Coordinates of C-alpha atoms in Angstrom, one line a residue:
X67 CA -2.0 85.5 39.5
X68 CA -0.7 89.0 40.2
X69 CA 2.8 89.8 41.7
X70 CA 3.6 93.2 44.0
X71 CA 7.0 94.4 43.9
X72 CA 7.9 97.5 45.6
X73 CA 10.9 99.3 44.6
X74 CA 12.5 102.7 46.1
X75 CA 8.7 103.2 47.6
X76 CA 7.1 102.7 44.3
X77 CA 4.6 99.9 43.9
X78 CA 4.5 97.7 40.7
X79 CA 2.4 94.8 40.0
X80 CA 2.5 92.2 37.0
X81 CA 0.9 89.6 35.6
X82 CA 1.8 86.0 36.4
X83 CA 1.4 83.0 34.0
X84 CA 2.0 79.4 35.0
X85 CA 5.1 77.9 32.8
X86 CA 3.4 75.0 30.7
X87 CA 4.3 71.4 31.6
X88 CA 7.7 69.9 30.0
X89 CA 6.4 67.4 26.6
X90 CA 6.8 64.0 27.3
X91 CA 10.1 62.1 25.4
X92 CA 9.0 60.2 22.6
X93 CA 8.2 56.4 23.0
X94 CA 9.8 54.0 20.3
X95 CA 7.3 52.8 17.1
X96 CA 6.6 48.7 18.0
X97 CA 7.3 46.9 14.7
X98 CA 4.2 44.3 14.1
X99 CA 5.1 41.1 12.5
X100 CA 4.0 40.4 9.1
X101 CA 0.4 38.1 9.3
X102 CA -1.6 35.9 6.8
X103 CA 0.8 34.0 4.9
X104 CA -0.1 33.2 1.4
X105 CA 1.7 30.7 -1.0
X106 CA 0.7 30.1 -4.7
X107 CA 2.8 27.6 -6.0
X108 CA 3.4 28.4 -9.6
X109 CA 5.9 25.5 -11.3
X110 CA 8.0 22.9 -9.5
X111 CA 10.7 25.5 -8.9
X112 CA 9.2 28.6 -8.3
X113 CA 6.4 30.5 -5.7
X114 CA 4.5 33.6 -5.3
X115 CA 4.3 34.6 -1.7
X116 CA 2.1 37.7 -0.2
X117 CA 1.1 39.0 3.0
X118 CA -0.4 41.5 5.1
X119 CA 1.7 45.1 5.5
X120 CA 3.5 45.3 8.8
X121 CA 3.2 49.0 9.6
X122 CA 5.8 50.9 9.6
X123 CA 8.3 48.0 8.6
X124 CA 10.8 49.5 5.7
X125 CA 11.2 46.2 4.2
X126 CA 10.6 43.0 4.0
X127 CA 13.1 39.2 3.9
X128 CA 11.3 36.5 2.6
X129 CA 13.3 33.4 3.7
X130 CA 12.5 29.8 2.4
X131 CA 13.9 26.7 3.7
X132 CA 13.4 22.7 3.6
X133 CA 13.2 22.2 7.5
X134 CA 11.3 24.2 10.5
X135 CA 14.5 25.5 12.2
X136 CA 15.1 27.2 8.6
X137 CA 19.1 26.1 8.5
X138 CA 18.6 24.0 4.9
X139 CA 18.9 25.6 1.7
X140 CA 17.6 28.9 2.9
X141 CA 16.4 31.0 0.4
X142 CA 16.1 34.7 0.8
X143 CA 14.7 37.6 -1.3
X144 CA 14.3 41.2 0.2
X145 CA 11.6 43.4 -1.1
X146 CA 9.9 46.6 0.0
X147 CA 6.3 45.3 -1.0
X148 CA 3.7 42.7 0.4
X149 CA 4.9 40.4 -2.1
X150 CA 7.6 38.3 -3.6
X151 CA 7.7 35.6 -6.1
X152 CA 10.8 33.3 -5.4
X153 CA 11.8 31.5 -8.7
X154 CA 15.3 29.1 -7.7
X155 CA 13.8 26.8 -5.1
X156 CA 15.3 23.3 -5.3
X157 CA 13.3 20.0 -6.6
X158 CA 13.4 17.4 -4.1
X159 CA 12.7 13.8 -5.0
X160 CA 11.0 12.5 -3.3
X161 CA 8.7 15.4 -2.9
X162 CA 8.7 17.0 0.7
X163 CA 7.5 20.1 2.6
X164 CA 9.0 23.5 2.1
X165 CA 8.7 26.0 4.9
X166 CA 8.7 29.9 3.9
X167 CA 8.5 33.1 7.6
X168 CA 8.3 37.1 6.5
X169 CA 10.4 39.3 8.4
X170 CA 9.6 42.6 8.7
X171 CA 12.7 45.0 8.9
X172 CA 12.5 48.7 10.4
X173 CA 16.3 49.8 11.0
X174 CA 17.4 47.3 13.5
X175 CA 14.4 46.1 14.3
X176 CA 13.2 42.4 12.9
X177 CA 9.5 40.9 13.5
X178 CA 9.0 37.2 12.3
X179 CA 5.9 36.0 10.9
X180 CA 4.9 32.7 12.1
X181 CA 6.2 29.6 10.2
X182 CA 4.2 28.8 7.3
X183 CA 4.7 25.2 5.2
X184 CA 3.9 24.7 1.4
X185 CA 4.7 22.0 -1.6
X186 CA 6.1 22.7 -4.7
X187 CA 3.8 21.1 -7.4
X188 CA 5.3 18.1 -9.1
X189 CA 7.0 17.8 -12.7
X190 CA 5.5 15.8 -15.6
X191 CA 5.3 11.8 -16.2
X192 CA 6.6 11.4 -19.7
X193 CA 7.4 8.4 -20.8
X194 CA 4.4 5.3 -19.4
X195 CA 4.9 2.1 -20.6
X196 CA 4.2 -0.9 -20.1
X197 CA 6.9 -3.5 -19.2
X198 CA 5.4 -6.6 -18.4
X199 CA 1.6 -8.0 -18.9
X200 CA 0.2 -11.5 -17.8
X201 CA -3.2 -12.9 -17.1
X202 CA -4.4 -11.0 -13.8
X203 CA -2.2 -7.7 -14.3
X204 CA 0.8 -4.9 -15.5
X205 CA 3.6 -4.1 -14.7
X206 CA 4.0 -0.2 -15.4
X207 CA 6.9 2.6 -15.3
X208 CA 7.7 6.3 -16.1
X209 CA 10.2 8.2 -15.6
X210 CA 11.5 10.1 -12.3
X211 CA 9.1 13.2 -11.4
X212 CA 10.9 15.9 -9.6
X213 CA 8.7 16.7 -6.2
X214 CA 6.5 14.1 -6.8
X215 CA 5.8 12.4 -3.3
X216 CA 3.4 9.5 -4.5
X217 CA 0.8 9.2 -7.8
X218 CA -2.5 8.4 -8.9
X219 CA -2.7 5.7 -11.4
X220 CA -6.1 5.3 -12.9
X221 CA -7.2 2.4 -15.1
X222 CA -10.7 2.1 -17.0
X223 CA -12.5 0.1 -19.6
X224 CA -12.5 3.1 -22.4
X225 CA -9.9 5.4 -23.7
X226 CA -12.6 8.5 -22.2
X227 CA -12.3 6.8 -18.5
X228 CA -16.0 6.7 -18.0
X229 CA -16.2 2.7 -17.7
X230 CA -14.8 0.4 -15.1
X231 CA -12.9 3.7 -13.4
X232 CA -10.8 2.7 -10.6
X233 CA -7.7 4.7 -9.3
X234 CA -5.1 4.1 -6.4
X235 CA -2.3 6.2 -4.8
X236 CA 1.2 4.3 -4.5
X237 CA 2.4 5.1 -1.2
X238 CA 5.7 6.2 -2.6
X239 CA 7.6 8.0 -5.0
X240 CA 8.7 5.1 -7.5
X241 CA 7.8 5.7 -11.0
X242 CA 6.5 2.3 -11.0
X243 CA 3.3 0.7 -10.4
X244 CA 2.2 -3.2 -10.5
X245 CA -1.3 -4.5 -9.8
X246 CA -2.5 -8.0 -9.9
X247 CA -5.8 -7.3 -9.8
X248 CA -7.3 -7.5 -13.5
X249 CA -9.4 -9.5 -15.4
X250 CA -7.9 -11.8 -18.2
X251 CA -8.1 -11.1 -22.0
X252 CA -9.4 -7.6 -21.4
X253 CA -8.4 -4.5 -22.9
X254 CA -7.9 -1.8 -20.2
X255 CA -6.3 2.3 -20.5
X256 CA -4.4 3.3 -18.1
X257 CA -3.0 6.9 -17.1
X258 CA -0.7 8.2 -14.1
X259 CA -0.5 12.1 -12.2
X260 CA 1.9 12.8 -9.3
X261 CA 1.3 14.0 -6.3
X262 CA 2.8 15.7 -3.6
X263 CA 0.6 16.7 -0.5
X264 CA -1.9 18.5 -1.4
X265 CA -0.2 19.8 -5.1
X266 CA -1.2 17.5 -7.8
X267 CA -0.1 17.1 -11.1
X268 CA -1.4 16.5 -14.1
X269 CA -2.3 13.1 -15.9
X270 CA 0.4 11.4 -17.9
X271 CA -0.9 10.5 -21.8
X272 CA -3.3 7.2 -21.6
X273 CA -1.9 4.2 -22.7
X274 CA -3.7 0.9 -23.4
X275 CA -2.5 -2.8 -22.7
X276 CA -4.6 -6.2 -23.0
X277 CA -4.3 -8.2 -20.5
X278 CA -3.1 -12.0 -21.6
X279 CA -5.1 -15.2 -21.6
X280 CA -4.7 -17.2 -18.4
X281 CA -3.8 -20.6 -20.6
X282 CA -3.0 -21.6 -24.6
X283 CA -6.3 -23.2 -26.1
X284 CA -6.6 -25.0 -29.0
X285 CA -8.6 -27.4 -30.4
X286 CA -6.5 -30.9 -31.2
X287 CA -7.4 -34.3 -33.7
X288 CA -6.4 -37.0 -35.0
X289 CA -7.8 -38.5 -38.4
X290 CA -6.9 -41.5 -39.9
X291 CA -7.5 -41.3 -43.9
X292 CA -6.5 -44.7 -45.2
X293 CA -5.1 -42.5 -48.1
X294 CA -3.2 -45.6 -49.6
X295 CA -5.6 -49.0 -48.9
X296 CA -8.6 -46.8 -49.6
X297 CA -10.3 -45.8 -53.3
X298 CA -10.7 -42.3 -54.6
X299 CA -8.3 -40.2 -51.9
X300 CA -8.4 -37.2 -53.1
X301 CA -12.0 -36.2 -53.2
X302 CA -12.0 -38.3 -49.7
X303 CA -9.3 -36.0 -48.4
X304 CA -10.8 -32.7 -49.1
X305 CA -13.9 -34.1 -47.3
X306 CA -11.9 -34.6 -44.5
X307 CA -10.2 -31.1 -44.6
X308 CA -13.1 -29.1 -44.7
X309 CA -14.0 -31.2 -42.0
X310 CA -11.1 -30.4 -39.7
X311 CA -11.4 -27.0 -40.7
X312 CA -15.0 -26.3 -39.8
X313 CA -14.6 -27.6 -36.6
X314 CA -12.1 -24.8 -36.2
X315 CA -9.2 -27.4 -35.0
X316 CA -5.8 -25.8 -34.6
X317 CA -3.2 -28.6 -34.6
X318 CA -3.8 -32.4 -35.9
X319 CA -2.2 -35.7 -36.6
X320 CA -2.5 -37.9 -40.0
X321 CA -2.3 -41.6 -40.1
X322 CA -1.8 -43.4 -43.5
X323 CA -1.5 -40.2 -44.9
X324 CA 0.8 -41.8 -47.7
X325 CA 4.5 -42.2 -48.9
X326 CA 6.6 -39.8 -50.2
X327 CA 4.7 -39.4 -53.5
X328 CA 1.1 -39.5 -52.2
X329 CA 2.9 -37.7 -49.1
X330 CA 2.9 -34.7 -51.3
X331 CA -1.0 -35.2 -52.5
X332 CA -1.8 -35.1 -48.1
X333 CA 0.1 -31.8 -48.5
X334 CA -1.8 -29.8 -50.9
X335 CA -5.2 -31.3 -49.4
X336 CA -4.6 -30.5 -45.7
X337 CA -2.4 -27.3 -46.2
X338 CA -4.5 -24.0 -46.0
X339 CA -7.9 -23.9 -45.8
X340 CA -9.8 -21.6 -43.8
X341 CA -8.1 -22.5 -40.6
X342 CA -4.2 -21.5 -42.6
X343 CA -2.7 -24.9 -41.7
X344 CA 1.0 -26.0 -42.6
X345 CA 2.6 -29.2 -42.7
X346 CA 5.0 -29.6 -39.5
X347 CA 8.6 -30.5 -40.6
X348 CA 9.9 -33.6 -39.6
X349 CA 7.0 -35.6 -41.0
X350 CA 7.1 -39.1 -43.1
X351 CA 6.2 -42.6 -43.5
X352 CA 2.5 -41.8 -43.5
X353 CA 2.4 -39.7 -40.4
X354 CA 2.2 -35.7 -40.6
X355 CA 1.6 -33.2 -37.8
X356 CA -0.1 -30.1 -39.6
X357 CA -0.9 -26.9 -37.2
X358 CA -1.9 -23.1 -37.7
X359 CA 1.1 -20.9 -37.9
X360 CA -1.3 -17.9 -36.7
X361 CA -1.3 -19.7 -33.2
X362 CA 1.9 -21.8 -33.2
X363 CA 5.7 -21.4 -33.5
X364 CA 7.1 -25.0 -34.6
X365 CA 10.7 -25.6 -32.3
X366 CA 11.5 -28.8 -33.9
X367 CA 9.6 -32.3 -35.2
X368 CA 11.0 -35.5 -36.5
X369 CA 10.3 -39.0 -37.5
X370 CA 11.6 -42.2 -35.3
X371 CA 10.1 -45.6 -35.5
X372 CA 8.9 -47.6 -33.1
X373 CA 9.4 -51.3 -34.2
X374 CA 7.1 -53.6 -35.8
X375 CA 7.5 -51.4 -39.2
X376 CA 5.6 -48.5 -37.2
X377 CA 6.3 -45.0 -36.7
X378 CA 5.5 -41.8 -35.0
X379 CA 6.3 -37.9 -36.5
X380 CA 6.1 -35.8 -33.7
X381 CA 6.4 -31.5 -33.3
X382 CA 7.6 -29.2 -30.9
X383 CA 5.3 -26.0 -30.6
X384 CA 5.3 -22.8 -28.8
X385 CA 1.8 -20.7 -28.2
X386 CA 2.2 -17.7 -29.8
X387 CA 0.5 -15.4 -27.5
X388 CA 1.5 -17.0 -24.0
X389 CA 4.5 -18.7 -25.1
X390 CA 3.3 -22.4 -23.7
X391 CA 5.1 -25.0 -25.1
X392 CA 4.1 -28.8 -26.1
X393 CA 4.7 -31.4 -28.1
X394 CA 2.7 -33.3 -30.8
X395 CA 2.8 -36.7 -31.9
X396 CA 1.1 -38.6 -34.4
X397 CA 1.7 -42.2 -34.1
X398 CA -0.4 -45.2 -35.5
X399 CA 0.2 -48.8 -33.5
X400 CA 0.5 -52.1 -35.2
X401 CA -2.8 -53.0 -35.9
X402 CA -4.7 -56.8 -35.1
X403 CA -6.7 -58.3 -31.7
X404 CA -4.1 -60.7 -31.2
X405 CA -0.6 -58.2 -31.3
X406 CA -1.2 -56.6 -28.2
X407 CA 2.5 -57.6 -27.1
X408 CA 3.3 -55.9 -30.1
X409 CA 1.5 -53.1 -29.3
X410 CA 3.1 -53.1 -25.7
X411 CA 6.4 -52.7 -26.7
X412 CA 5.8 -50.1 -29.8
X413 CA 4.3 -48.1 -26.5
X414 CA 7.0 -48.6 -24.3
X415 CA 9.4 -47.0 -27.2
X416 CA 7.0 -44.1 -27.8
X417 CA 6.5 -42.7 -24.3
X418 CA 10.5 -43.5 -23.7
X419 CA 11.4 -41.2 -27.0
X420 CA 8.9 -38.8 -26.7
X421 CA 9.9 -38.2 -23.0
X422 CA 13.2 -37.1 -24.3
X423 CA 12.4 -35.2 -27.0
X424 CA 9.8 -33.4 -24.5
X425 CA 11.9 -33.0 -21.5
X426 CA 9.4 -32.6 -19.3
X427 CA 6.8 -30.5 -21.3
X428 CA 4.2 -31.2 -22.1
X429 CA 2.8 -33.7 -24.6
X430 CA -0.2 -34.6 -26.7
X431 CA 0.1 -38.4 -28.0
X432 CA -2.5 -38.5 -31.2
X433 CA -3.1 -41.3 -33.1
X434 CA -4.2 -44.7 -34.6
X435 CA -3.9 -46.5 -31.5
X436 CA -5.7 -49.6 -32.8
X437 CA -6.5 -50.5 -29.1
X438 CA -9.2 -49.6 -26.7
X439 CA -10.5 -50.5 -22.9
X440 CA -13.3 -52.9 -24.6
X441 CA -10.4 -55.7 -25.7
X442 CA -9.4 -58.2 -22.8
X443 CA -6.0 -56.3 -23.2
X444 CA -5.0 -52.7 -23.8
X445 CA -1.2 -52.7 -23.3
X446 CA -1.1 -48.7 -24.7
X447 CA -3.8 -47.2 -22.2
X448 CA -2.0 -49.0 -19.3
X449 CA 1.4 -48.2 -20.3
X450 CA 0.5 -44.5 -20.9
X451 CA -1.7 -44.2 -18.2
X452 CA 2.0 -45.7 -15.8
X453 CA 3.0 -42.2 -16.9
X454 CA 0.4 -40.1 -15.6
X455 CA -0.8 -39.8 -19.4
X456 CA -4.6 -40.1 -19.8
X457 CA -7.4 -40.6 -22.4
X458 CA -8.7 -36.9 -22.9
X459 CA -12.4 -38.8 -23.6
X460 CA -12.2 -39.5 -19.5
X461 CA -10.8 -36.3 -18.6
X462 CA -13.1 -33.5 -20.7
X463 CA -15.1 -31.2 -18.6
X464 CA -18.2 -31.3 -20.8
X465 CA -20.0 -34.2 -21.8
X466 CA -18.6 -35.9 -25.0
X467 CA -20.1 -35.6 -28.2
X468 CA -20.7 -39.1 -30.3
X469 CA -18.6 -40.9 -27.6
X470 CA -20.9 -43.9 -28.1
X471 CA -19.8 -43.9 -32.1
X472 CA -17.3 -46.7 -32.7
X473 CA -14.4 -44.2 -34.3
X474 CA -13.4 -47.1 -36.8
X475 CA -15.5 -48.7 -39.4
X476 CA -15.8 -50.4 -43.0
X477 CA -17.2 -47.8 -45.2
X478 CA -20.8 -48.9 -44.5
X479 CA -23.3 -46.2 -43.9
X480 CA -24.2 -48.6 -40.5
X481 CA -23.2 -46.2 -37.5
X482 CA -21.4 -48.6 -35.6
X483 CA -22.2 -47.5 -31.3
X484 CA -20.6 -49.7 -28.8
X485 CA -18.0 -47.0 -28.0
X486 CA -15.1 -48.6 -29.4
X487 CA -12.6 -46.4 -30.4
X488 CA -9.3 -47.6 -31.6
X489 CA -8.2 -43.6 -32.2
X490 CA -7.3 -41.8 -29.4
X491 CA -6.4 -38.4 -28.2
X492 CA -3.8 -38.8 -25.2
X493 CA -2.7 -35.9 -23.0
X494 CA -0.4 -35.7 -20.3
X495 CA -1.5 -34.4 -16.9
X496 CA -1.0 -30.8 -17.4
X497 CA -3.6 -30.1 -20.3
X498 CA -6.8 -29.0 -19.0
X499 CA -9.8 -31.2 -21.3
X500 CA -12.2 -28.7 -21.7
X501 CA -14.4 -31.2 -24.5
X502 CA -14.0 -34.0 -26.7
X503 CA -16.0 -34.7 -30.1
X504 CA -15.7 -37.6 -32.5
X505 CA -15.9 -35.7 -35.9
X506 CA -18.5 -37.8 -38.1
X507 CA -21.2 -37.1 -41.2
X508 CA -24.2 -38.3 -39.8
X509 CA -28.2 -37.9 -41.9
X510 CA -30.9 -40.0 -41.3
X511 CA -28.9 -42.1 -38.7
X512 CA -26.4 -43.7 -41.2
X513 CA -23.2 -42.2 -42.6
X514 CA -23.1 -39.3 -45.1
X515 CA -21.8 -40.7 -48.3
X516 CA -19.3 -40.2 -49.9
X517 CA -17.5 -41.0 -46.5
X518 CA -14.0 -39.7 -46.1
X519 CA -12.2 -42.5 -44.6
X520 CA -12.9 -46.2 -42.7
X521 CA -11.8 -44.0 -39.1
X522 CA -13.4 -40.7 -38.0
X523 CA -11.7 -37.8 -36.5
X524 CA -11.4 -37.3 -32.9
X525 CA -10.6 -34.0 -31.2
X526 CA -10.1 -32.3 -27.9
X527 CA -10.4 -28.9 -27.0
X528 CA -7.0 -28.6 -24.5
X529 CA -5.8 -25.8 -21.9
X530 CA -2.5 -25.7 -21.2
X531 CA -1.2 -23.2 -18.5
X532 CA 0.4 -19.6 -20.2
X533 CA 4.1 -19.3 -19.7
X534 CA 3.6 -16.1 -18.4
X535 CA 6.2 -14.1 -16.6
X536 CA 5.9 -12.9 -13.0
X537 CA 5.6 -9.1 -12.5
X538 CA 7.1 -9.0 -8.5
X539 CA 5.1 -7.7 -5.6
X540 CA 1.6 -5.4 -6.2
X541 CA 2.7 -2.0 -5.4
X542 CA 1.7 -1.0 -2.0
X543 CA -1.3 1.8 -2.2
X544 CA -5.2 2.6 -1.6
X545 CA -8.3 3.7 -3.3
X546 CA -9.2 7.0 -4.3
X547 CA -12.3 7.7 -3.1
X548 CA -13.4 9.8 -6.0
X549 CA -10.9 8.5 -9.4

């Protein structure tokens, strides 16, 4: 573009450029918000936390708090990187959601990142135990684990949890767990890891408990040995001990077991052997109670008679392993078919005694009864049986063995078999009778010689509920799907 000016008649022309456009003012930097979140939990009390940059922010507020409007125990830490690790964060107990937002800072400009929730992992379970066992379960505890929200308790069949695996999750944070869901007289292993969300611990050391049997049993007799009115005792006895002991019997009564001098023969015959018996205290006038201390604690015994010149010894015993308790009596009846009345009231003064002494347990009446349903009267049957107290013969589960044997007889080798027995095993109603046997030497259809006494031993294999103690409520949970 050319411009003409003409000054004082002169003519002058010049060349023209167009003025370049003004520059735009300068538009303010947007600050983007921080994006992609990232937690890695590294112990109960402590996190790592990155992101992506957002450009151009100067730096960076991580803030951490237990609840989505971020008001409780808000945690901050400024940095200038992508990352921060946060290392004074609160347990909680139970365990619960943490909630962590990035702000980007550029002067005083803030972006937020979107709300982002994590768990802390769990502490350690120190301290399993076992606190209570019975027949069908445990009762187990450990000690409080910070963060911990629930746990996994596992239980198997070996200490390497490859057998019978089966593991639940408690549904809260109780360091306790209580199932009723085992088998009895089994050995199981048992370990524990906490949990919360989706942050699990790690297992617990492995522990082993068995579980208990779900009643006492033990094999009970009675034997008359006519130690006194009969020839050549001793050698008789120890045929009757080894007897008792190779039918693996656990508690028994002795009838005309002998005075105070041939008392102390009965003694060193019946005492040990392979079964480990020991005399009962409390015994005398002919009548001992001997029992295996392996399986029994004795409570008490005596001696009281019952009229007539006739006696009873009885002992109070407590189960070992379940703690059931009972009582034994060995008791021998005046003897003749015509003293029935005599028999009657001897009864009458055993079941009132031994009620007492018993208070309510329990009781196993053992004896020389010298009465049996085939006489026109059988006073002690009926009398017992007024009580609720039973021959264990009518009450075993399996079928007797040699119930058609007559359990008395006159040292002839003739086996006597019109299942007459005048020795008797009676049990109140809360044994179980699980079998009966009469004991007896037996070749070629006659008696074994030399025999070991005019009777033969009867015994009763008995189940008596365990006194075991209740463990509360199962602990609410469910199955893992993979243990």
């Amino acid at each position: 573009m050319a411009l003409i000016l003409t000054v004082g008649g002169t003519v002058w022309a010049t060349s023209l450029q167009r003025a370049p456009a003004p520059s735009p003012v300068p538009r303010a930097v947007e600050l983007v918000a921080p994006t992609t979140v990232e937690t890695e939990p590294l112990s109960s009390t402590s996190v790592k936390f990155s992101w992506q940059a957002a450009s151009p922010a100067q730096w960076y507020v991580v803030r951490v708090a237990s609840d989505r409007a971020m008001k409780t125990d808000v945690h901050k830490a400024t940095v200038a990187k992508t990352s921060a690790i946060v290392t004074t964060l609160p347990v909680s107990n139970p365990g619960a959601e943490r909630f962590v937002r990035i702000d980007a800072h550029r002067g005083k400009k803030v972006a937020h990142s979107p709300l982002s929730k994590f768990n802390l992992p769990p502490g350690v379970v120190e301290d399993l135990s076992v606190k209570g066992v019975n027949h069908v379960g445990v009762k187990l505890t450990w000690g409080k684990v910070d963060n911990a929200r629930q746990f996994d308790v596992m239980r198997a069949l070996d200490k390497k949890f490859t057998n019978g695996v089966v593991g639940v999750r408690t549904r809260t944070d109780a360091p306790v767990f209580i199932t009723n869901k085992l088998k009895s007289d089994t050995k199981y292993y048992f370990r524990v890891r906490p949990v919360n969300d989706d942050q699990t611990g790690s297992f617990s050391k492995t522990i082993s408990q068995e579980t208990r049997e779900p009643a006492t049993v033990f094999e009970a007799a009675t034997y008359n040995v006519c130690s006194e009115s009969c020839g050549g005792y001793r050698g008789r006895g120890q045929i009757a001990a080894r007897q008792l002991n190779d039918a693996g019997v656990d508690v028994f009564g002795l009838q005309e077991a002998g005075g105070q001098r041939v008392g102390r023969v009965t003694s060193a015959i019946f005492s040990g052997g392979a079964q480990g018996f020991v005399r009962a205290t409390g015994g005398q006038n002919a009548r001992y109670v001997f029992y295996r201390p392996a399986l029994f604690d004795q409570l008490g015994g005596g001696n009281f008679g019952l009229g007539h010149g006739r006696y009873a010894t009885w002992a109070s015993l407590r189960a070992k392993e379940t703690g059931a308790r009972f009582s034994f009596v060995s008791v021998h009846l005046e003897n003749g078919h015509g003293n029935d009345a005599k028999r009657a009231a001897e009864s009458r003064v055993l079941t009132s005694r031994m009620r007492a002494i018993s208070g309510g347990l329990p009781v196993v009446y053992a004896g020389d009864f010298n009465s049996h349903p085939k006489r026109a009267r059988d006073s002690p049957t009926a009398i017992l049986r007024s009580i609720n107290v039973t021959d264990s013969l009518l009450r075993s589960k399996s079928a007797p063995v040699n119930a058609r044997i007559n359990s008395g007889h006159t040292f002839s080798t003739t086996v006597l078999a019109s299942g007459a027995h005048v020795d008797h095993i009676f049990v109140t109603a809360d044994f179980e009778v699980r079998s009966w046997e009469q004991l007896v030497r037996i070749s070629a259809g006659r008696y074994t010689k030399p025999m070991a006494s005019d009777h033969n031993a009867i015994s009763a294999v008995l189940a008596l509920a365990a006194n075991l103690p209740s463990l509360g409520d199962p602990t609410p949970s469910t199955p893992l799907d993979e243990p």
